[in-house]
Short mmCIF file of C-alpha atoms in Angstrom, two decimals:
data_model
loop_
_atom_site.label_atom_id
_atom_site.label_comp_id
_atom_site.label_asym_id
_atom_site.label_seq_id
_atom_site.Cartn_x
_atom_site.Cartn_y
_atom_site.Cartn_z
CA MET A 1 -15.08 3.62 3.05
CA ILE A 2 -16.33 1.95 -0.10
CA ALA A 3 -18.62 4.52 -1.41
CA TYR A 4 -15.82 7.50 -0.82
CA ILE A 5 -13.13 5.13 -2.99
CA LEU A 6 -15.91 4.96 -5.51
CA ARG A 7 -16.63 8.69 -5.53
CA ARG A 8 -12.48 9.46 -6.08
CA VAL A 9 -12.26 7.07 -8.58
CA VAL A 10 -15.06 8.41 -10.77
CA ASN A 11 -13.51 11.81 -10.02
CA TYR A 12 -10.09 10.49 -11.46
CA VAL A 13 -11.53 8.56 -14.74
CA ILE A 14 -13.37 12.19 -15.85
CA LEU A 15 -9.94 13.98 -14.73
CA THR A 16 -8.03 11.27 -17.10
CA ALA A 17 -10.31 11.18 -19.75
CA LEU A 18 -10.04 15.45 -19.81
CA ALA A 19 -6.28 15.22 -19.89
CA THR A 20 -5.91 13.17 -22.39
CA THR A 21 -8.22 14.77 -24.41
CA CYS A 22 -6.54 18.25 -24.15
CA ALA A 23 -3.13 16.62 -24.88
CA TYR A 24 -4.46 15.64 -28.13
CA MET A 25 -5.77 18.91 -29.30
CA LEU A 26 -2.77 20.76 -27.83
CA THR A 27 -0.59 18.13 -29.72
CA SER A 28 -3.16 18.50 -32.97
CA SER A 29 -2.79 22.26 -32.46
CA PHE A 30 1.03 22.94 -32.28
CA MET A 31 2.41 19.87 -33.90
CA ASP A 32 3.02 19.40 -37.73
CA PRO A 33 2.99 15.69 -38.64
CA ALA A 34 3.35 16.69 -42.10
CA LYS A 35 6.98 17.94 -41.86
CA ARG A 36 8.16 14.34 -41.46
CA TYR A 37 7.27 13.67 -44.72
CA ARG A 38 8.15 16.68 -46.60
CA GLY A 39 11.74 17.39 -47.60
CA LYS A 40 12.37 14.03 -48.75
CA ASN A 41 14.71 13.21 -51.67
CA PRO A 42 13.28 12.01 -54.05
CA PRO A 43 10.30 14.47 -52.82
CA LEU A 44 6.62 12.73 -52.10
CA PRO A 45 3.51 14.07 -53.65
CA GLU A 46 1.30 16.26 -51.82
CA SER A 47 -1.69 13.43 -52.58
CA THR A 48 0.93 10.93 -50.71
CA ILE A 49 1.11 13.02 -47.61
CA THR A 50 -2.49 13.87 -47.37
CA ALA A 51 -3.33 9.89 -47.68
CA LYS A 52 -0.81 9.23 -44.85
CA LEU A 53 -2.20 12.40 -42.56
CA ASP A 54 -5.30 10.89 -43.26
CA GLU A 55 -4.52 7.31 -42.45
CA LEU A 56 -2.93 8.23 -38.97
CA GLY A 57 -6.28 10.81 -38.38
CA VAL A 58 -4.08 13.73 -38.31
CA ASN A 59 -4.48 15.79 -41.09
CA PRO A 60 -4.92 19.57 -40.42
CA ASP A 61 -7.19 20.41 -43.11
CA THR A 62 -10.15 18.16 -41.40
CA PRO A 63 -11.30 20.45 -38.60
CA LEU A 64 -9.79 19.90 -34.96
CA ILE A 65 -13.18 19.11 -33.36
CA THR A 66 -13.74 16.58 -35.77
CA ARG A 67 -10.31 15.03 -35.59
CA THR A 68 -10.79 15.12 -31.44
CA TRP A 69 -14.47 13.42 -32.00
CA ASN A 70 -13.06 10.68 -34.18
CA TRP A 71 -10.21 10.01 -31.95
CA ALA A 72 -12.16 10.18 -28.63
CA THR A 73 -14.80 7.57 -30.22
CA ASN A 74 -12.54 5.20 -31.55
CA ILE A 75 -10.71 4.81 -28.03
CA LEU A 76 -14.20 4.59 -26.05
CA PHE A 77 -15.82 2.24 -28.56
CA HIS A 78 -12.82 0.10 -29.83
CA ALA A 79 -9.93 0.91 -27.71
CA ASP A 80 -8.03 2.07 -30.78
CA PHE A 81 -5.45 5.01 -29.73
CA GLY A 82 -4.55 4.95 -33.60
CA LEU A 83 -1.48 4.73 -35.41
CA THR A 84 2.24 5.88 -34.73
CA VAL A 85 4.00 7.60 -37.56
CA GLY A 86 5.83 4.30 -38.15
CA GLY A 87 2.62 2.79 -38.88
CA GLN A 88 2.27 0.78 -35.52
CA PRO A 89 -0.74 0.52 -33.26
CA VAL A 90 -0.30 2.89 -30.48
CA LEU A 91 -1.95 0.73 -28.07
CA THR A 92 0.39 -1.80 -28.96
CA GLU A 93 3.54 0.21 -28.59
CA MET A 94 1.96 1.25 -25.23
CA LEU A 95 1.25 -1.94 -23.80
CA GLY A 96 5.08 -3.28 -24.57
CA ARG A 97 6.85 0.01 -23.43
CA SER A 98 4.71 0.25 -20.32
CA VAL A 99 5.75 -2.98 -19.24
CA VAL A 100 9.61 -2.09 -19.46
CA SER A 101 8.84 1.16 -17.48
CA LEU A 102 6.59 -0.12 -14.92
CA ARG A 103 9.13 -2.66 -14.26
CA LEU A 104 11.60 0.42 -13.20
CA LEU A 105 8.73 2.55 -11.88
CA ILE A 106 7.30 0.63 -9.52
CA VAL A 107 10.05 -1.07 -7.60
CA GLY A 108 12.18 2.66 -7.68
CA SER A 109 9.22 4.73 -6.47
CA ILE A 110 8.01 2.41 -3.61
CA LEU A 111 11.77 1.77 -2.39
CA GLY A 112 12.43 5.50 -2.68
CA ALA A 113 9.32 6.61 -0.74
CA LEU A 114 9.94 3.63 1.98
CA LEU A 115 13.59 4.84 2.46
CA GLY A 116 12.79 8.64 2.26
CA VAL A 117 9.73 8.30 5.21
CA ALA A 118 12.38 6.49 7.27
CA ILE A 119 15.23 8.89 6.93
CA GLY A 120 12.90 12.06 7.18
CA VAL A 121 11.36 10.61 10.67
CA TRP A 122 15.06 9.57 11.76
CA GLY A 123 16.12 13.24 10.92
CA ALA A 124 13.25 14.96 12.49
CA VAL A 125 13.61 12.84 16.11
CA ARG A 126 17.26 13.74 15.63
CA GLN A 127 16.78 17.42 14.58
CA TYR A 128 20.06 19.48 14.40
CA LYS A 129 22.68 16.49 15.60
CA ALA A 130 25.18 15.29 13.31
CA SER A 131 23.20 12.81 11.79
CA ASP A 132 20.71 15.36 10.58
CA ASN A 133 22.83 17.74 8.95
CA ILE A 134 24.62 14.95 7.18
CA ILE A 135 21.59 13.56 6.16
CA THR A 136 20.30 17.30 5.17
CA ALA A 137 23.54 18.21 3.09
CA LEU A 138 23.37 15.01 1.23
CA THR A 139 19.69 15.44 0.10
CA TYR A 140 20.52 19.19 -0.97
CA VAL A 141 23.27 17.79 -3.41
CA ILE A 142 21.28 14.88 -4.53
CA ASN A 143 18.44 17.21 -5.33
CA ALA A 144 20.91 19.51 -6.76
CA THR A 145 21.97 16.91 -9.19
CA PRO A 146 20.99 16.29 -12.74
CA THR A 147 19.53 12.72 -13.53
CA PHE A 148 21.78 12.10 -15.93
CA VAL A 149 24.66 13.23 -14.13
CA LEU A 150 24.24 10.55 -11.49
CA GLY A 151 23.43 7.85 -13.90
CA ILE A 152 26.56 8.44 -15.39
CA ILE A 153 28.44 8.42 -12.05
CA LEU A 154 26.76 4.94 -11.60
CA MET A 155 28.07 3.47 -14.95
CA ILE A 156 31.52 4.32 -14.02
CA LEU A 157 31.11 3.05 -10.70
CA ALA A 158 29.64 0.00 -11.89
CA THR A 159 32.42 -0.23 -14.69
CA GLY A 160 35.03 -0.24 -12.05
CA PHE A 161 33.17 -2.63 -10.09
CA ASN A 162 33.00 -5.42 -12.86
CA ASN A 163 36.78 -4.34 -14.03
CA ALA A 164 37.22 -5.29 -10.06
CA VAL A 165 35.64 -8.86 -9.88
CA GLY A 166 36.41 -9.79 -13.31
CA THR A 167 33.03 -10.26 -14.84
CA GLN A 168 29.95 -8.19 -15.97
CA LEU A 169 27.78 -8.66 -12.85
CA ILE A 170 26.13 -5.23 -13.18
CA ARG A 171 25.19 -4.27 -16.73
CA PHE A 172 23.33 -0.93 -17.80
CA VAL A 173 22.55 -1.25 -21.58
CA GLY A 174 19.11 -2.36 -22.07
CA PRO A 175 16.45 -3.77 -19.65
CA ALA A 176 17.53 -7.56 -20.61
CA THR A 177 20.59 -9.27 -22.04
CA PRO A 178 19.07 -11.07 -25.69
CA GLY A 179 19.81 -14.89 -25.88
CA VAL A 180 19.07 -15.70 -21.81
CA HIS A 181 17.08 -18.44 -21.57
CA GLY A 182 15.56 -20.45 -18.21
CA PHE A 183 13.73 -19.10 -15.54
CA TRP A 184 16.48 -18.54 -13.19
CA PRO A 185 19.25 -16.66 -15.47
CA GLN A 186 16.69 -14.21 -16.86
CA VAL A 187 15.68 -13.13 -13.51
CA ALA A 188 19.47 -12.99 -12.81
CA ASP A 189 19.65 -10.80 -15.83
CA THR A 190 16.94 -8.66 -15.23
CA ILE A 191 18.13 -8.13 -11.97
CA SER A 192 21.37 -7.11 -13.19
CA HIS A 193 20.10 -4.35 -15.48
CA MET A 194 17.63 -2.93 -13.09
CA LEU A 195 20.03 -2.20 -10.58
CA LEU A 196 21.61 1.15 -11.59
CA PRO A 197 18.42 2.72 -13.19
CA THR A 198 16.83 1.41 -9.81
CA ILE A 199 19.12 2.78 -7.58
CA ALA A 200 19.15 6.30 -9.25
CA LEU A 201 15.19 6.39 -8.63
CA VAL A 202 15.56 5.35 -5.24
CA VAL A 203 18.18 7.81 -4.49
CA PHE A 204 16.34 10.67 -6.07
CA GLY A 205 12.96 9.59 -4.63
CA ALA A 206 14.55 9.27 -1.05
CA ALA A 207 16.06 12.73 -1.02
CA ILE A 208 12.68 14.39 -1.71
CA TYR A 209 10.34 12.22 0.10
CA SER A 210 13.10 12.73 3.38
CA ARG A 211 12.75 16.57 3.25
CA TYR A 212 9.17 16.46 2.93
CA GLN A 213 8.51 13.85 6.07
CA ARG A 214 11.17 15.79 8.24
CA SER A 215 9.29 18.80 8.07
CA MET A 216 5.65 16.86 8.78
CA MET A 217 7.37 14.82 11.66
CA LEU A 218 8.92 18.36 13.08
CA ASP A 219 4.98 19.35 12.90
CA VAL A 220 3.68 16.75 15.19
CA LEU A 221 6.65 16.16 17.76
CA GLY A 222 5.32 19.07 19.78
CA ALA A 223 1.75 18.25 19.57
CA ASP A 224 -0.57 18.41 22.52
CA TYR A 225 -1.21 14.48 21.94
CA ILE A 226 1.90 13.41 22.05
CA ARG A 227 2.68 14.82 25.01
CA THR A 228 -0.50 13.20 26.47
CA ALA A 229 0.52 10.07 25.40
CA ARG A 230 3.75 10.52 27.09
CA SER A 231 2.09 11.34 30.23
CA LYS A 232 -0.37 8.06 30.19
CA GLY A 233 3.23 6.10 30.47
CA LEU A 234 4.26 5.33 26.87
CA THR A 235 7.48 5.61 26.47
CA ARG A 236 8.85 8.27 23.99
CA LYS A 237 9.83 5.68 21.18
CA THR A 238 5.99 4.33 21.59
CA ALA A 239 4.48 7.47 21.26
CA LEU A 240 6.09 8.64 18.06
CA TRP A 241 5.42 5.88 16.22
CA LYS A 242 1.92 4.97 17.33
CA HIS A 243 0.97 8.67 17.48
CA GLY A 244 3.25 10.71 15.56
CA VAL A 245 4.65 8.82 12.47
CA ARG A 246 1.01 7.65 11.80
CA VAL A 247 -0.08 11.47 11.62
CA ALA A 248 3.24 12.79 9.77
CA ILE A 249 2.79 10.23 6.65
CA ILE A 250 -0.63 11.41 6.47
CA PRO A 251 0.37 14.17 3.95
CA MET A 252 2.94 11.83 2.22
CA SER A 253 0.49 9.68 0.87
CA THR A 254 -1.26 12.63 -1.01
CA TYR A 255 2.22 13.66 -2.21
CA PHE A 256 3.15 10.00 -3.09
CA ALA A 257 0.12 10.20 -5.63
CA TYR A 258 1.27 12.67 -7.79
CA SER A 259 4.82 12.51 -7.53
CA PHE A 260 4.65 8.77 -8.87
CA GLY A 261 3.07 10.06 -12.18
CA THR A 262 5.62 12.76 -12.60
CA MET A 263 8.42 10.33 -12.18
CA LEU A 264 7.80 9.09 -15.66
CA ALA A 265 9.06 12.55 -16.84
CA GLY A 266 12.23 11.57 -14.59
CA SER A 267 12.38 8.06 -15.96
CA THR A 268 12.66 9.34 -19.31
CA PHE A 269 16.52 10.46 -19.05
CA LEU A 270 17.08 6.86 -17.18
CA GLU A 271 15.73 5.30 -19.94
CA ILE A 272 18.05 7.01 -22.34
CA ILE A 273 21.15 6.77 -20.62
CA PHE A 274 20.67 3.16 -20.01
CA SER A 275 18.98 2.49 -23.08
CA TRP A 276 15.27 1.15 -22.11
CA ASN A 277 13.15 1.48 -24.73
CA GLY A 278 9.81 2.48 -22.53
CA MET A 279 7.37 4.96 -21.96
CA GLY A 280 9.80 7.84 -21.36
CA GLN A 281 11.42 7.34 -24.43
CA MET A 282 8.29 6.66 -26.38
CA ALA A 283 7.02 10.03 -24.94
CA LEU A 284 10.60 11.77 -26.19
CA ASP A 285 10.20 10.50 -29.21
CA SER A 286 6.76 11.48 -30.24
CA ILE A 287 7.65 14.81 -29.56
CA THR A 288 10.03 15.32 -31.44
CA GLY A 289 8.95 13.19 -34.45
CA SER A 290 5.47 15.50 -34.16
CA ASP A 291 3.54 12.13 -33.42
CA ILE A 292 0.17 13.19 -32.17
CA ASN A 293 -1.27 10.07 -31.64
CA ALA A 294 1.76 8.84 -29.46
CA ALA A 295 1.80 11.85 -27.36
CA ALA A 296 -1.88 11.63 -26.47
CA GLY A 297 -1.10 7.73 -25.74
CA THR A 298 1.60 8.69 -23.46
CA THR A 299 -0.15 11.39 -21.89
CA PHE A 300 -2.92 9.04 -21.09
CA PHE A 301 -0.41 6.41 -19.50
CA ALA A 302 0.85 9.09 -17.10
CA ALA A 303 -2.79 10.00 -16.29
CA VAL A 304 -3.87 6.45 -15.63
CA LEU A 305 -0.71 6.33 -13.19
CA VAL A 306 -1.66 9.29 -11.27
CA LEU A 307 -4.90 7.79 -11.26
CA ILE A 308 -4.22 4.02 -10.14
CA SER A 309 -1.46 5.63 -7.25
CA SER A 310 -4.06 8.27 -6.24
CA THR A 311 -6.96 5.50 -5.84
CA LEU A 312 -4.09 3.89 -3.46
CA SER A 313 -3.10 6.66 -1.85
CA GLU A 314 -6.85 7.43 -1.00
CA VAL A 315 -7.16 3.91 0.59
CA LEU A 316 -4.18 4.94 2.44
CA TYR A 317 -5.38 8.04 3.45
CA ALA A 318 -8.89 6.94 4.60
CA ALA A 319 -7.03 4.28 6.64
CA LEU A 320 -4.82 6.50 8.71
CA ASP A 321 -7.27 9.07 8.93
CA PRO A 322 -11.04 8.04 9.54
CA ARG A 323 -12.21 11.74 9.28
CA VAL A 324 -12.47 11.50 5.52
CA ARG A 325 -14.16 8.23 5.04
CA SER A 326 -17.66 10.00 5.84
#
């Protein structure tokens, strides 16, 4: 199993390097970082603009292959992703913002996956009953609801709750309140800030996972091995849990790997709504600001998320299905 996991990790590392390199080359080809410095009053000399672009390593007068080679070798040998348009090291920005985003993504995605799988199994077992129909309708409504709409609804509800209790128990501006000191006060403050965006991620994740899990579970309910297990004396609940659920969640492990990476895109809107200065906000700012180095850095971050989650899904997949270990 270890050899199998190592082979997969090597593949994912290669794919991560290719994805990040392609992102750098594409952003270098289509973004115009010089426009950030032109049109100022008083106007900047062209020599000053050129020197700034050279400092960032994004001067379009330098051949694209040369820029890409310099950028890649700096990462490989110096762990240097270059500078942002603001003059800050991209790696420093990524480290600070990734902590903010991961705090939200890890909790929200895991809880959403667990809840979605449970709801999907429940809906499949009770197919076409009232509970299944209600869950199906709710998941369709949630999937059709834009992220920012749910975020605003949660903020309105939280405001009403705070007014009702007479104090601001639920906070939804930023990841933390400045000036809070002490371990337990900081923990309580962090939870109060994380509550609404985490609920939003959990709701969206559970709605998506439940539809996939329900479909997978329905495929195994009528399988021969379920009937065989029942004929050997197992109760329906035991047969479904030991044989049905285990088989049905195998495809979900792969889906979780790639949905975890793509959740960064969904969290971007939540970070904007709730004023979380995380990687999603950094990705958006890099695009609007023609920040090539930052855009490549955020792509690297998303690729690493997929790499880690894919590796974990491979471990889970191999644990659930011994046939893939060889």
